[in-house]
Structure formats: C-alpha cells, structure tokens
Amino acid sequence: ILLLITFQRFSMGFRSGDLAGHDRVLIWWSSIHTLIDLAVWHGSFLHLTRRTIRIWLKRDSGQYWPSIYHTMPASCSCMSFNPETRRLSVGMENGTISEFILSEDYNQMTPERTYEAHQGKVTVVLFVLEMEWVLSTGQDKNLTWHCSESGTQLGLYRTIAWVSGLQFDVETRHVFVGDHSGQVTILKLEQDSCSLVTTFKGHTGNVTALCWDPAQRVLFSGSSDHSIIMWDIGGRKGTAIELQGHNDKVQGLCYAPHTRQLISCSSDGGIVIWNMDVTRQETPEWLDSDSCQKCEQPFFWNFKQMWDSKKIGLRQHHCRKCGQAVCGKCSAKRSTIPLMGFEFEVRVCDSCHESITDEDRAPTATFHDSKHSIVYMHYEPTTGWLLTSGADKVIKVRQTRPDVTDVKRLV
C-alpha cells in the first residue's frame, strides 16, 4: 500500500508521470500486500489542502480516484501517520491537533480527538506508539506531549526558538529537538516531567532536518548553512563529524540501516548518498594566531609585528585539514578530504596538500540531480523507493539499487 500525504494551497489534478499540486509532502510506504495483486502497483493518496483532507485510492486501471474529502476547521501545517494503528495526527495553524483513525480500506476516516496543544501554528507533530504519546511543537516555542489514550497534556518544555526538527528514542525516552537558533537540544521525557540532558551547538544556520539511527545511536542534523553533522550519541565522547556536500539548504535526511548509508537532499535539487560504513575523522578546530603559522607573516590586525617587520599585514585563512591559521600564499592549493566530510575541494596548507594521497581523495559519497528544488524527501528501505517533493509542485518516486548507490526514476 502506498500512502501519500501532502499540504498545498490549491487543489490540483495529477499529470501523467508525476504527482502534482503540493507545497510540502509527507509519505508513508508500506509493504502490506494482503488481497492485492503484486503485479499491480496499488495505493492511496492522502491529500491535505489548506482546509481539507483528501484520500485518493489507486484503482486497477492505475488511476487515482477520490475516496475521502474532509474539511478541517483551520489550515493544516504538519502531520504524523502511524501505519500500524492507521492513526493520522494533523497539526493546524490555530494551534490544535486533530486525530483521525483510517479504515483498513482507506475509504473512511473517523475523528478520534482534538488536542488544544499550542497558542500558535503547530510546526511538528510526532506520534509515539510505544509510549502512547503525541509530541508536538509550535510557533509559541513550546514542546508538549499528550497522552493519546486520555487526551490529557502530560508535560511542557519551553524552547529558545521555533522547532523545525523532532526525533524520539523509545529505549531511552530521549527527544531530540532542532530549532531555528541552530542548536540541537536533548531532553529526557518522563510521564509528567522532563530534564535537560545536553545541548549541541555546531550549525551557523537554523536546523532544518533531523534523523535518528537507534541501532548505531547517532543523530544526523541538517541545516540552512548547507552542512550536515553526525552526532555520536552512543559513544558519549562528544564526537561530531561534519559532512559538506550541498550548495544550498539541507531539506531532508534519511538513513538506510541495512547499508549504513545516509541520504540527504537540498534546495538546489541535489541528492547525496553518504557511505557511513567508513571510519571518518572530526574536522579540527580553527586555531587563533596573530601571524601565519607557516611563514610567520603578520595578519592585518597585528600592528606591532607589521611595524617591526615593515610588512603589510595579510588576511587570515585556515587549513581545513590541520586547522592552522595560514596566509593565502601558504594555502593556495585545494583538495577534497572525503574522510573528513569534504566532498568538494577546500583550502588546505601546502604541507597538508602534500600529505593527502590519491587514496585519501577517494569519494565516500555519490551525487545525483533530482532536477527540481526539493522541499521534502522520504526513503523506504523495504522497497528501496526514494520520494522527493519539489517547489515545482511535482512528486518524484525513484527506485534505488540494493546498495543505495544509484537512483532510477519510476514516476
């Protein structure tokens, strides 16, 4: 069964070869094949406009036909769907969350309850089946969690900025919160309280995507600063690995656990598949110095050395491999450093450039062009399907190879 959920401003029909008419899409792909001919691609398309929820079922002819049309009291802003319980939680711009239960044939949608969760637009909603919790964040900068059985609010935590990413670890009850200030906060949730565990600060832009791998216990965060950071939570050493492979804002992160590969996408249409089964190195901290640490020429703010040596101060740069402060003359060369996350050529000092071998330059990521500006991405490891939703109001579905090193467009 294929279930697509989209958020759009205007109702639009389908075009041949794609699914069109959306601003943001969230997708769930299931491998349930009961009473379904496996030779035919069946599914349902659940479609949220500004004020309506619509479910489109795929018929034997291959065409989609409307099954459910439900009008909401306010504009939709986010959603969460649980395939096991067929529970659909829809966050709205008025701060409430409406919950529905879909029938097995997706021809009926029954209202379950409504949560008065926030004072402003709901930005993220997440249903945790194991805990029977509904986690949500809003523009009021509050993180709340409700009991899905009783509908009562269990707790509230005030964040410093709007939350744009939310992940939950069932085993430890840790919630990972990424916000517009660029930091990632880890909280320990209890039934009616929470405690701050730690805060990660590594991005210079707002956090735009989070992805949690419970097996390896690593957290991936993407940002508008074009970077991705892998935080080693399980190692408890504070290790942070940077991945630099995008030229625009990172819009989505998905992890393929069977191959240990990270899939990322950005607004420029790029899809990058990272091999995380290699030993990567942390990027060094940039050192501070008043003069070049290679040739000892003064930098332009070092007036004393400039006067004593009768030389004009130079601009400071940093080697991406060793982190030393160097001048432009001592760092004129460029090189990729894939094991440090630099898939594009970056500035390195002369000595580091000589130490980098061809083997060190072997890429650890593959790059693909989606041919549209991506706003959302989803990967289903059981089928190998990769979905991207673009600003051009087109949804593209691609089939990846078993090792997730290549993608082929299906629709």
PDB file of C-alpha atoms in Angstrom, residues 81 92-93 144 165 219 291 332 335:
ATOM      1  CA  PHE A  81       0.780   8.975  10.345  1.00  0.00           C
ATOM      2  CA  MET A  92      -3.095  23.139  12.267  1.00  0.00           C
ATOM      3  CA  GLU A  93      -2.243  26.815  12.174  1.00  0.00           C
ATOM      4  CA  THR A 144       4.268  19.491  24.563  1.00  0.00           C
ATOM      5  CA  GLY A 165      13.063  19.039  13.688  1.00  0.00           C
ATOM      6  CA  LEU A 219      21.899  11.646  15.279  1.00  0.00           C
ATOM      7  CA  SER A 291      50.619  35.658  12.313  1.00  0.00           C
ATOM      8  CA  ALA A 332      46.951  28.398  -2.269  1.00  0.00           C
ATOM      9  CA  SER A 335      41.836  19.335  -2.288  1.00  0.00           C
TER      10      SER A 335
END
